[in-house]
Amino acid sequence: MKIGITCYPTYGGSGVIATELGKELALRGHEVHFISYALPFRLSSYIENIVFHEVEMSSYPLFEFPLYSLALASKMVEVADFEDLDLLHVHYAIPHATSAFLAKQMIKSKKDLKIITTLHGTDITLVGLEPSFLPLVKFSIEQSDGVTTVSRFLKEKTITNYSCEIPIDVIPNFIDSDLYKPDGKTTFRENIAPNGEKVLVHTSNFRPVKRVPDTIKILKKVIEYIPTKLILVGDGPDRSECERLCRQLDLCDQVKFLGKQEGLVEILNSADLFLIPSQSESFGLAALEAMACGLPVISSSVGGLPELISHNETGFIAEIGDVDRMAKYVVDLLNNDKKYKLFSKNARDRAVNKFDKSKIIPIYEKHYQTILNS
Ligand code: GMT
């Protein structure tokens, strides 16, 4: 197949999934064309069967705001025509599904370009609900030839929030479990926890929806019982607030802010538990990456997290903001070596058996084929 993929190219789970999907499809012999304003950050080296098409933006004094959605639609048409694409797979509805709809209309006299939209999270649960976007998001979803969501939760939200009456396939996110795996390396851990402390880790974009300050509050309670460090990976609006909280709670020596990092596997392998106390989380790709490295996960009970984490088996789930309970769960696991090892194994097994790329990529291929035959 000849597949066009559009995604956000910077950090973020939807861009990661879109890029890794494209790479896997290319490995399986499909021709993949990424269309975006920048090279997706996970496409760092040449890969056979993958081409990147940059959406160029021109500025003009009349245009107070950049007209990216329109430039993207034009580029989609150009690529679909020149490269003879079979379908366009767009990740994150806003504005990609709308640009794709425009492109489909523009090229319709020449070909029936199929559009598949994958909904990832806040495109449905937050941004898409804003009155200025809601009618457009609903329209663009309903005009797609195929729609997928990354969890059952997100499918239900799409149906209830937008009254969408179209078939939606749930295709969960996936992981390369040969890359994300326990590696037994201890160099980074020795550096972060030189006195044999336990290590908690959280990775995110530090937006309010991630509730990163909760991870620091959890640590404050955990260290009453067990010497522990917390690694915070990523950057975003709430980082300053988190640094302030560390100072206020006198935890500056126990919390290590690493900012954005590439070597995630090594960092995850240096930790014992992963924390994800989010306010909203349609899937929780970061938690899956941790599970694949053998880390049990302590999470809030929101969105798609209960579909990923088996409570009392691969980790524990608590109410949003219940940092006391989350801390209890952390202490419970860190104090019980036998239970910890079992949870660690369960987490890895679940990641490999349910969410490995070898299980999920064929589901996307089948979805494409069904849409092309429709
Ligand atoms: O929806 C977002 O906030 C952005 C999006 C992204 O691009 O990172 O994250 C969502 O998509 C990820 C990949 O499918 C999911 O793992 C995240 O759970 C989801 N984020 C939220 O729902 C907050």
mmCIF file of C-alpha atoms and ligand atoms in Angstrom:
data_model
loop_
_atom_site.group_PDB
_atom_site.id
_atom_site.type_symbol
_atom_site.label_atom_id
_atom_site.label_comp_id
_atom_site.label_asym_id
_atom_site.label_seq_id
_atom_site.Cartn_x
_atom_site.Cartn_y
_atom_site.Cartn_z
ATOM 1 C CA MET A 1 0.000 0.000 0.000
ATOM 2 C CA LYS A 2 0.991 3.623 -0.442
ATOM 3 C CA ILE A 3 0.168 5.371 2.805
ATOM 4 C CA GLY A 4 0.326 9.051 3.767
ATOM 5 C CA ILE A 5 0.712 9.751 7.492
ATOM 6 C CA THR A 6 0.155 13.118 9.143
ATOM 7 C CA CYS A 7 0.971 13.740 12.800
ATOM 8 C CA TYR A 8 2.464 16.265 15.181
ATOM 9 C CA PRO A 9 6.213 15.820 14.687
ATOM 10 C CA THR A 10 7.387 17.041 18.078
ATOM 11 C CA TYR A 11 7.315 15.256 21.446
ATOM 12 C CA GLY A 12 3.982 13.633 22.292
ATOM 13 C CA GLY A 13 2.432 10.198 22.295
ATOM 14 C CA SER A 14 0.350 10.641 19.156
ATOM 15 C CA GLY A 15 3.437 11.627 17.125
ATOM 16 C CA VAL A 16 5.405 8.719 18.605
ATOM 17 C CA ILE A 17 2.717 6.183 17.695
ATOM 18 C CA ALA A 18 2.242 7.638 14.196
ATOM 19 C CA THR A 19 5.975 7.575 13.502
ATOM 20 C CA GLU A 20 6.580 4.098 14.900
ATOM 21 C CA LEU A 21 3.579 2.830 12.943
ATOM 22 C CA GLY A 22 5.001 4.341 9.747
ATOM 23 C CA LYS A 23 8.395 2.753 10.412
ATOM 24 C CA GLU A 24 6.863 -0.674 10.979
ATOM 25 C CA LEU A 25 4.676 -0.386 7.867
ATOM 26 C CA ALA A 26 7.756 0.549 5.828
ATOM 27 C CA LEU A 27 9.586 -2.507 7.186
ATOM 28 C CA ARG A 28 6.677 -4.622 5.985
ATOM 29 C CA GLY A 29 7.106 -3.287 2.454
ATOM 30 C CA HIS A 30 4.505 -0.509 2.383
ATOM 31 C CA GLU A 31 5.476 2.879 0.972
ATOM 32 C CA VAL A 32 5.039 5.520 3.669
ATOM 33 C CA HIS A 33 4.893 9.297 3.146
ATOM 34 C CA PHE A 34 4.993 11.515 6.241
ATOM 35 C CA ILE A 35 3.371 14.917 5.682
ATOM 36 C CA SER A 36 3.948 17.484 8.423
ATOM 37 C CA TYR A 37 5.595 20.838 9.214
ATOM 38 C CA ALA A 38 8.781 19.191 10.496
ATOM 39 C CA LEU A 39 10.524 15.829 10.405
ATOM 40 C CA PRO A 40 8.971 13.618 13.136
ATOM 41 C CA PHE A 41 11.560 13.397 15.916
ATOM 42 C CA ARG A 42 11.639 9.603 15.878
ATOM 43 C CA LEU A 43 12.632 9.606 12.177
ATOM 44 C CA SER A 44 16.238 10.421 12.881
ATOM 45 C CA SER A 45 17.863 8.206 10.242
ATOM 46 C CA TYR A 46 17.157 7.094 6.667
ATOM 47 C CA ILE A 47 14.706 4.231 6.417
ATOM 48 C CA GLU A 48 13.885 2.491 3.172
ATOM 49 C CA ASN A 49 10.314 3.075 1.935
ATOM 50 C CA ILE A 50 9.876 6.263 3.980
ATOM 51 C CA VAL A 51 9.701 9.745 2.471
ATOM 52 C CA PHE A 52 9.129 13.006 4.312
ATOM 53 C CA HIS A 53 7.166 15.901 2.794
ATOM 54 C CA GLU A 54 7.454 19.225 4.569
ATOM 55 C CA VAL A 55 4.475 21.570 4.720
ATOM 56 C CA GLU A 56 5.955 24.964 3.993
ATOM 57 C CA MET A 57 4.326 28.042 5.419
ATOM 58 C CA SER A 58 4.531 31.478 3.904
ATOM 59 C CA SER A 59 3.723 34.586 5.879
ATOM 60 C CA TYR A 60 1.808 37.595 4.598
ATOM 61 C CA PRO A 61 0.974 40.797 6.476
ATOM 62 C CA LEU A 62 -2.760 40.164 6.119
ATOM 63 C CA PHE A 63 -2.529 36.771 7.809
ATOM 64 C CA GLU A 64 -2.341 37.503 11.499
ATOM 65 C CA PHE A 65 -2.451 33.754 12.226
ATOM 66 C CA PRO A 66 -0.554 31.050 10.291
ATOM 67 C CA LEU A 67 -2.847 29.125 7.908
ATOM 68 C CA TYR A 68 -1.297 25.715 8.587
ATOM 69 C CA SER A 69 -4.460 23.635 8.103
ATOM 70 C CA LEU A 70 -4.875 24.983 4.586
ATOM 71 C CA ALA A 71 -1.227 24.599 3.630
ATOM 72 C CA LEU A 72 -1.400 21.035 4.988
ATOM 73 C CA ALA A 73 -4.483 20.243 2.854
ATOM 74 C CA SER A 74 -2.703 21.513 -0.272
ATOM 75 C CA LYS A 75 0.392 19.440 0.513
ATOM 76 C CA MET A 76 -1.778 16.350 1.126
ATOM 77 C CA VAL A 77 -3.329 16.770 -2.341
ATOM 78 C CA GLU A 78 0.076 17.288 -3.964
ATOM 79 C CA VAL A 79 1.544 14.163 -2.331
ATOM 80 C CA ALA A 80 -1.561 12.009 -2.859
ATOM 81 C CA ASP A 81 -1.550 12.924 -6.547
ATOM 82 C CA PHE A 82 2.178 12.752 -7.283
ATOM 83 C CA GLU A 83 2.865 9.645 -5.188
ATOM 84 C CA ASP A 84 -0.484 8.017 -6.015
ATOM 85 C CA LEU A 85 -1.380 7.401 -2.363
ATOM 86 C CA ASP A 86 -4.045 4.825 -1.505
ATOM 87 C CA LEU A 87 -4.944 6.419 1.787
ATOM 88 C CA LEU A 88 -4.141 9.147 4.281
ATOM 89 C CA HIS A 89 -3.875 8.195 7.955
ATOM 90 C CA VAL A 90 -4.070 11.245 10.209
ATOM 91 C CA HIS A 91 -3.247 11.219 13.917
ATOM 92 C CA TYR A 92 -4.985 13.655 16.294
ATOM 93 C CA ALA A 93 -8.187 15.109 14.846
ATOM 94 C CA ILE A 94 -7.362 18.813 15.114
ATOM 95 C CA PRO A 95 -6.638 20.063 12.479
ATOM 96 C CA HIS A 96 -5.402 16.984 10.636
ATOM 97 C CA ALA A 97 -8.774 15.307 10.019
ATOM 98 C CA THR A 98 -10.173 18.590 8.707
ATOM 99 C CA SER A 99 -7.236 19.164 6.340
ATOM 100 C CA ALA A 100 -7.614 15.567 5.148
ATOM 101 C CA PHE A 101 -11.327 16.111 4.443
ATOM 102 C CA LEU A 102 -10.450 19.164 2.353
ATOM 103 C CA ALA A 103 -7.772 17.223 0.497
ATOM 104 C CA LYS A 104 -10.195 14.368 -0.219
ATOM 105 C CA GLN A 105 -12.702 16.812 -1.730
ATOM 106 C CA MET A 106 -10.042 18.585 -3.778
ATOM 107 C CA ILE A 107 -8.746 15.398 -5.382
ATOM 108 C CA LYS A 108 -12.063 13.568 -5.742
ATOM 109 C CA SER A 109 -12.377 14.066 -9.510
ATOM 110 C CA LYS A 110 -9.090 12.185 -9.932
ATOM 111 C CA LYS A 111 -9.263 9.521 -7.224
ATOM 112 C CA ASP A 112 -11.120 8.271 -4.174
ATOM 113 C CA LEU A 113 -8.548 9.075 -1.499
ATOM 114 C CA LYS A 114 -9.488 7.204 1.680
ATOM 115 C CA ILE A 115 -9.064 9.018 4.996
ATOM 116 C CA ILE A 116 -8.436 7.246 8.298
ATOM 117 C CA THR A 117 -8.449 9.306 11.493
ATOM 118 C CA THR A 118 -6.933 8.046 14.729
ATOM 119 C CA LEU A 119 -8.175 9.882 17.796
ATOM 120 C CA HIS A 120 -5.601 10.061 20.572
ATOM 121 C CA GLY A 121 -6.912 11.939 23.591
ATOM 122 C CA THR A 122 -7.351 15.647 24.183
ATOM 123 C CA ASP A 123 -8.508 16.089 20.580
ATOM 124 C CA ILE A 124 -11.687 14.444 21.935
ATOM 125 C CA THR A 125 -11.674 14.980 25.700
ATOM 126 C CA LEU A 126 -10.455 18.591 25.958
ATOM 127 C CA VAL A 127 -9.603 20.781 22.940
ATOM 128 C CA GLY A 128 -12.241 19.256 20.667
ATOM 129 C CA LEU A 129 -14.980 20.107 23.173
ATOM 130 C CA GLU A 130 -14.330 23.838 22.945
ATOM 131 C CA PRO A 131 -17.319 25.471 21.222
ATOM 132 C CA SER A 132 -15.043 26.897 18.531
ATOM 133 C CA PHE A 133 -13.922 23.384 17.550
ATOM 134 C CA LEU A 134 -16.709 20.943 18.467
ATOM 135 C CA PRO A 135 -18.841 21.130 15.275
ATOM 136 C CA LEU A 136 -15.741 20.929 13.089
ATOM 137 C CA VAL A 137 -14.284 17.960 14.991
ATOM 138 C CA LYS A 138 -17.605 16.084 14.810
ATOM 139 C CA PHE A 139 -17.903 16.832 11.082
ATOM 140 C CA SER A 140 -14.303 15.831 10.304
ATOM 141 C CA ILE A 141 -14.610 12.567 12.249
ATOM 142 C CA GLU A 142 -17.883 11.666 10.544
ATOM 143 C CA GLN A 143 -16.446 12.431 7.109
ATOM 144 C CA SER A 144 -13.471 10.075 7.641
ATOM 145 C CA ASP A 145 -13.669 6.727 5.865
ATOM 146 C CA GLY A 146 -12.263 4.976 8.932
ATOM 147 C CA VAL A 147 -11.957 6.070 12.554
ATOM 148 C CA THR A 148 -9.892 4.437 15.274
ATOM 149 C CA THR A 149 -9.374 5.261 18.937
ATOM 150 C CA VAL A 150 -6.533 4.124 21.184
ATOM 151 C CA SER A 151 -8.866 2.817 23.920
ATOM 152 C CA ARG A 152 -12.450 1.726 24.545
ATOM 153 C CA PHE A 153 -12.765 4.713 26.861
ATOM 154 C CA LEU A 154 -11.955 7.111 24.016
ATOM 155 C CA LYS A 155 -14.388 5.386 21.677
ATOM 156 C CA GLU A 156 -17.179 5.843 24.225
ATOM 157 C CA LYS A 157 -16.238 9.497 24.788
ATOM 158 C CA THR A 158 -16.304 10.117 21.029
ATOM 159 C CA ILE A 159 -19.754 8.610 20.725
ATOM 160 C CA THR A 160 -21.234 10.409 23.752
ATOM 161 C CA ASN A 161 -19.523 13.814 23.431
ATOM 162 C CA TYR A 162 -19.987 14.208 19.681
ATOM 163 C CA SER A 163 -23.042 11.992 19.061
ATOM 164 C CA CYS A 164 -21.027 10.327 16.297
ATOM 165 C CA GLU A 165 -22.971 7.630 14.504
ATOM 166 C CA ILE A 166 -20.155 5.932 12.647
ATOM 167 C CA PRO A 167 -18.259 2.701 13.265
ATOM 168 C CA ILE A 168 -15.149 3.218 15.411
ATOM 169 C CA ASP A 169 -12.441 0.567 15.769
ATOM 170 C CA VAL A 170 -10.404 0.420 18.971
ATOM 171 C CA ILE A 171 -6.730 -0.195 18.136
ATOM 172 C CA PRO A 172 -4.579 0.192 21.255
ATOM 173 C CA ASN A 173 -1.162 1.782 21.277
ATOM 174 C CA PHE A 174 1.834 -0.500 20.943
ATOM 175 C CA ILE A 175 5.439 -0.911 22.027
ATOM 176 C CA ASP A 176 8.636 -2.377 20.645
ATOM 177 C CA SER A 177 9.290 -4.806 23.479
ATOM 178 C CA ASP A 178 12.702 -5.740 22.031
ATOM 179 C CA LEU A 179 13.761 -2.138 22.571
ATOM 180 C CA TYR A 180 11.830 -1.378 25.752
ATOM 181 C CA LYS A 181 12.962 -4.220 28.015
ATOM 182 C CA PRO A 182 14.709 -4.811 31.327
ATOM 183 C CA ASP A 183 18.428 -4.403 30.567
ATOM 184 C CA GLY A 184 20.040 -4.946 33.975
ATOM 185 C CA LYS A 185 22.244 -1.852 33.606
ATOM 186 C CA THR A 186 22.819 0.053 36.831
ATOM 187 C CA THR A 187 25.119 2.981 35.916
ATOM 188 C CA PHE A 188 22.430 5.648 35.907
ATOM 189 C CA ARG A 189 20.788 4.221 39.025
ATOM 190 C CA GLU A 190 24.039 4.328 40.974
ATOM 191 C CA ASN A 191 24.325 7.969 40.038
ATOM 192 C CA ILE A 192 20.785 8.881 41.005
ATOM 193 C CA ALA A 193 20.470 6.718 44.123
ATOM 194 C CA PRO A 194 24.042 6.180 45.356
ATOM 195 C CA ASN A 195 22.964 4.905 48.771
ATOM 196 C CA GLY A 196 20.689 2.172 47.483
ATOM 197 C CA GLU A 197 17.505 4.258 47.689
ATOM 198 C CA LYS A 198 14.414 3.109 45.800
ATOM 199 C CA VAL A 199 13.627 5.058 42.640
ATOM 200 C CA LEU A 200 10.258 6.320 41.315
ATOM 201 C CA VAL A 201 9.958 7.753 37.827
ATOM 202 C CA HIS A 202 7.446 9.863 35.903
ATOM 203 C CA THR A 203 7.676 11.059 32.301
ATOM 204 C CA SER A 204 5.323 13.567 30.691
ATOM 205 C CA ASN A 205 4.947 16.952 29.048
ATOM 206 C CA PHE A 206 4.216 18.586 32.445
ATOM 207 C CA ARG A 207 0.816 19.876 31.413
ATOM 208 C CA PRO A 208 -1.788 20.391 34.206
ATOM 209 C CA VAL A 209 -3.704 17.328 32.948
ATOM 210 C CA LYS A 210 -0.743 15.142 34.031
ATOM 211 C CA ARG A 211 -0.927 16.300 37.703
ATOM 212 C CA VAL A 212 2.876 16.085 38.053
ATOM 213 C CA PRO A 213 2.826 17.815 41.489
ATOM 214 C CA ASP A 214 1.015 14.696 42.778
ATOM 215 C CA THR A 215 4.168 12.641 42.115
ATOM 216 C CA ILE A 216 6.097 14.935 44.476
ATOM 217 C CA LYS A 217 3.360 14.715 47.122
ATOM 218 C CA ILE A 218 3.473 10.909 46.815
ATOM 219 C CA LEU A 219 7.252 10.958 47.318
ATOM 220 C CA LYS A 220 6.871 13.124 50.445
ATOM 221 C CA LYS A 221 4.719 10.420 52.030
ATOM 222 C CA VAL A 222 6.785 7.480 50.792
ATOM 223 C CA ILE A 223 10.052 8.744 52.305
ATOM 224 C CA GLU A 224 8.473 8.593 55.758
ATOM 225 C CA TYR A 225 8.814 4.817 55.379
ATOM 226 C CA ILE A 226 11.548 4.103 52.882
ATOM 227 C CA PRO A 227 14.483 6.127 51.421
ATOM 228 C CA THR A 228 13.392 6.958 47.879
ATOM 229 C CA LYS A 229 14.286 9.239 44.972
ATOM 230 C CA LEU A 230 12.005 10.557 42.237
ATOM 231 C CA ILE A 231 13.108 11.116 38.624
ATOM 232 C CA LEU A 232 10.987 13.545 36.609
ATOM 233 C CA VAL A 233 11.547 13.364 32.850
ATOM 234 C CA GLY A 234 10.119 15.926 30.432
ATOM 235 C CA ASP A 235 9.278 19.590 30.427
ATOM 236 C CA GLY A 236 6.263 21.843 30.161
ATOM 237 C CA PRO A 237 4.080 24.443 31.843
ATOM 238 C CA ASP A 238 3.979 22.829 35.309
ATOM 239 C CA ARG A 239 7.728 22.332 35.729
ATOM 240 C CA SER A 240 8.280 25.597 37.651
ATOM 241 C CA GLU A 241 5.366 24.780 39.966
ATOM 242 C CA CYS A 242 6.933 21.355 40.615
ATOM 243 C CA GLU A 243 10.322 22.901 41.385
ATOM 244 C CA ARG A 244 8.614 25.336 43.778
ATOM 245 C CA LEU A 245 6.814 22.436 45.474
ATOM 246 C CA CYS A 246 10.121 20.586 45.928
ATOM 247 C CA ARG A 247 11.589 23.603 47.683
ATOM 248 C CA GLN A 248 8.466 24.040 49.820
ATOM 249 C CA LEU A 249 8.458 20.367 50.867
ATOM 250 C CA ASP A 250 12.222 20.311 51.315
ATOM 251 C CA LEU A 251 12.641 17.595 48.669
ATOM 252 C CA CYS A 252 15.236 19.164 46.379
ATOM 253 C CA ASP A 253 17.767 16.413 47.151
ATOM 254 C CA GLN A 254 15.257 13.657 46.518
ATOM 255 C CA VAL A 255 13.794 14.873 43.206
ATOM 256 C CA LYS A 256 15.847 14.938 40.030
ATOM 257 C CA PHE A 257 14.453 16.966 37.111
ATOM 258 C CA LEU A 258 15.994 15.630 33.898
ATOM 259 C CA GLY A 259 14.054 17.695 31.334
ATOM 260 C CA LYS A 260 13.461 16.201 27.892
ATOM 261 C CA GLN A 261 15.503 13.058 27.335
ATOM 262 C CA GLU A 262 16.172 10.642 24.495
ATOM 263 C CA GLY A 263 17.574 7.691 26.466
ATOM 264 C CA LEU A 264 14.329 6.688 28.074
ATOM 265 C CA VAL A 265 15.009 2.957 28.202
ATOM 266 C CA GLU A 266 18.102 3.478 30.342
ATOM 267 C CA ILE A 267 16.255 5.841 32.664
ATOM 268 C CA LEU A 268 13.293 3.492 33.081
ATOM 269 C CA ASN A 269 15.685 0.657 33.788
ATOM 270 C CA SER A 270 17.154 2.664 36.641
ATOM 271 C CA ALA A 271 13.817 2.916 38.419
ATOM 272 C CA ASP A 272 11.560 0.637 40.479
ATOM 273 C CA LEU A 273 8.094 2.080 39.894
ATOM 274 C CA PHE A 274 6.340 4.348 37.392
ATOM 275 C CA LEU A 275 3.851 7.012 38.566
ATOM 276 C CA ILE A 276 1.054 8.360 36.327
ATOM 277 C CA PRO A 277 -1.488 10.275 38.451
ATOM 278 C CA SER A 278 -3.168 12.020 35.467
ATOM 279 C CA GLN A 279 -6.455 13.915 35.480
ATOM 280 C CA SER A 280 -7.227 12.494 32.038
ATOM 281 C CA GLU A 281 -5.385 9.871 29.984
ATOM 282 C CA SER A 282 -6.905 8.170 26.979
ATOM 283 C CA PHE A 283 -4.258 5.431 26.917
ATOM 284 C CA GLY A 284 -1.016 6.209 28.768
ATOM 285 C CA LEU A 285 1.773 5.289 26.338
ATOM 286 C CA ALA A 286 4.405 6.374 28.872
ATOM 287 C CA ALA A 287 3.061 3.790 31.324
ATOM 288 C CA LEU A 288 3.226 1.078 28.644
ATOM 289 C CA GLU A 289 6.879 1.931 27.952
ATOM 290 C CA ALA A 290 7.601 1.560 31.666
ATOM 291 C CA MET A 291 5.710 -1.739 31.913
ATOM 292 C CA ALA A 292 7.711 -3.147 29.005
ATOM 293 C CA CYS A 293 10.851 -2.377 31.020
ATOM 294 C CA GLY A 294 9.377 -4.349 33.931
ATOM 295 C CA LEU A 295 8.144 -1.435 36.036
ATOM 296 C CA PRO A 296 4.871 -1.810 37.923
ATOM 297 C CA VAL A 297 2.685 1.300 37.545
ATOM 298 C CA ILE A 298 0.787 3.326 40.136
ATOM 299 C CA SER A 299 -1.921 5.318 38.350
ATOM 300 C CA SER A 300 -5.132 7.256 38.709
ATOM 301 C CA SER A 301 -8.346 5.518 37.678
ATOM 302 C CA VAL A 302 -9.054 7.653 34.646
ATOM 303 C CA GLY A 303 -9.652 7.185 30.942
ATOM 304 C CA GLY A 304 -7.951 4.233 29.330
ATOM 305 C CA LEU A 305 -5.510 3.570 32.183
ATOM 306 C CA PRO A 306 -7.613 0.723 33.665
ATOM 307 C CA GLU A 307 -7.517 -0.935 30.212
ATOM 308 C CA LEU A 308 -3.721 -0.885 30.348
ATOM 309 C CA ILE A 309 -2.959 -1.509 34.011
ATOM 310 C CA SER A 310 -4.394 -4.551 35.803
ATOM 311 C CA HIS A 311 -5.094 -3.443 39.359
ATOM 312 C CA ASN A 312 -3.275 -5.594 41.932
ATOM 313 C CA GLU A 313 -1.444 -7.464 39.168
ATOM 314 C CA THR A 314 0.730 -5.112 37.098
ATOM 315 C CA GLY A 315 0.347 -2.147 39.445
ATOM 316 C CA PHE A 316 -2.287 -0.279 41.427
ATOM 317 C CA ILE A 317 -5.018 2.197 40.502
ATOM 318 C CA ALA A 318 -6.410 4.892 42.819
ATOM 319 C CA GLU A 319 -8.839 7.812 42.586
ATOM 320 C CA ILE A 320 -7.542 11.036 40.957
ATOM 321 C CA GLY A 321 -5.656 13.087 43.553
ATOM 322 C CA ASP A 322 -5.677 10.362 46.231
ATOM 323 C CA VAL A 323 -1.948 10.725 46.879
ATOM 324 C CA ASP A 324 -2.268 9.005 50.292
ATOM 325 C CA ARG A 325 -3.519 5.811 48.698
ATOM 326 C CA MET A 326 -1.005 5.988 45.854
ATOM 327 C CA ALA A 327 1.805 6.408 48.405
ATOM 328 C CA LYS A 328 0.465 3.404 50.362
ATOM 329 C CA TYR A 329 0.548 1.317 47.198
ATOM 330 C CA VAL A 330 4.126 2.437 46.495
ATOM 331 C CA VAL A 331 5.284 1.519 50.011
ATOM 332 C CA ASP A 332 3.396 -1.779 49.845
ATOM 333 C CA LEU A 333 5.272 -2.798 46.686
ATOM 334 C CA LEU A 334 8.684 -1.420 47.619
ATOM 335 C CA ASN A 335 8.589 -3.163 50.995
ATOM 336 C CA ASN A 336 7.641 -6.563 49.655
ATOM 337 C CA ASP A 337 10.328 -7.967 47.400
ATOM 338 C CA LYS A 338 8.402 -11.109 46.412
ATOM 339 C CA LYS A 339 5.289 -9.138 45.468
ATOM 340 C CA TYR A 340 7.382 -6.519 43.647
ATOM 341 C CA LYS A 341 9.102 -9.162 41.506
ATOM 342 C CA LEU A 342 5.747 -10.733 40.623
ATOM 343 C CA PHE A 343 4.229 -7.369 39.639
ATOM 344 C CA SER A 344 7.345 -6.509 37.628
ATOM 345 C CA LYS A 345 7.078 -9.762 35.692
ATOM 346 C CA ASN A 346 3.332 -9.317 35.207
ATOM 347 C CA ALA A 347 3.879 -5.791 33.870
ATOM 348 C CA ARG A 348 6.451 -6.938 31.324
ATOM 349 C CA ASP A 349 4.340 -9.962 30.313
ATOM 350 C CA ARG A 350 1.229 -7.842 29.796
ATOM 351 C CA ALA A 351 3.153 -5.315 27.683
ATOM 352 C CA VAL A 352 4.624 -8.079 25.512
ATOM 353 C CA ASN A 353 1.532 -10.266 25.224
ATOM 354 C CA LYS A 354 -1.088 -7.576 24.657
ATOM 355 C CA PHE A 355 0.653 -4.492 23.281
ATOM 356 C CA ASP A 356 3.734 -5.555 21.345
ATOM 357 C CA LYS A 357 3.992 -4.059 17.858
ATOM 358 C CA SER A 358 3.789 -7.536 16.331
ATOM 359 C CA LYS A 359 0.242 -7.814 17.713
ATOM 360 C CA ILE A 360 -1.012 -4.327 16.805
ATOM 361 C CA ILE A 361 0.514 -3.442 13.390
ATOM 362 C CA PRO A 362 -1.397 -6.241 11.592
ATOM 363 C CA ILE A 363 -4.629 -4.834 13.057
ATOM 364 C CA TYR A 364 -3.863 -1.479 11.410
ATOM 365 C CA GLU A 365 -3.035 -3.224 8.120
ATOM 366 C CA LYS A 366 -6.347 -5.094 8.267
ATOM 367 C CA HIS A 367 -8.186 -1.854 9.033
ATOM 368 C CA TYR A 368 -6.566 -0.182 6.003
ATOM 369 C CA GLN A 369 -7.556 -3.085 3.770
ATOM 370 C CA THR A 370 -11.156 -3.013 4.973
ATOM 371 C CA ILE A 371 -11.403 0.719 4.286
ATOM 372 C CA LEU A 372 -9.789 0.372 0.841
ATOM 373 C CA ASN A 373 -12.279 -2.373 -0.048
ATOM 374 C CA SER A 374 -15.291 -0.368 1.159
HETATM 375 O O1 GMT B 1 -4.089 14.124 23.663
HETATM 376 C C1 GMT B 1 -3.053 14.631 24.082
HETATM 377 O O2 GMT B 1 -2.961 15.239 25.131
HETATM 378 C C2 GMT B 1 -1.825 14.520 23.279
HETATM 379 C C3 GMT B 1 -1.526 13.149 22.937
HETATM 380 C C4 GMT B 1 -0.133 13.210 22.428
HETATM 381 O O3 GMT B 1 0.008 13.576 21.271
HETATM 382 O O4 GMT B 1 0.760 12.955 23.228
HETATM 383 O O5 GMT B 1 -1.627 12.233 24.052
HETATM 384 C C5 GMT B 1 -2.658 11.310 23.971
HETATM 385 O O6 GMT B 1 -2.239 10.326 23.063
HETATM 386 C C6 GMT B 1 -1.294 9.370 23.541
HETATM 387 C C7 GMT B 1 -0.966 8.421 22.395
HETATM 388 O O7 GMT B 1 -2.116 7.771 21.931
HETATM 389 C C8 GMT B 1 -1.888 8.648 24.746
HETATM 390 O O8 GMT B 1 -0.975 7.673 25.234
HETATM 391 C C9 GMT B 1 -2.171 9.663 25.844
HETATM 392 O O9 GMT B 1 -2.838 8.998 26.909
HETATM 393 C C10 GMT B 1 -3.077 10.767 25.321
HETATM 394 N N1 GMT B 1 -3.125 11.836 26.317
HETATM 395 C C11 GMT B 1 -4.253 12.155 26.979
HETATM 396 O O10 GMT B 1 -5.294 11.579 26.814
HETATM 397 C C12 GMT B 1 -4.135 13.267 27.961
#
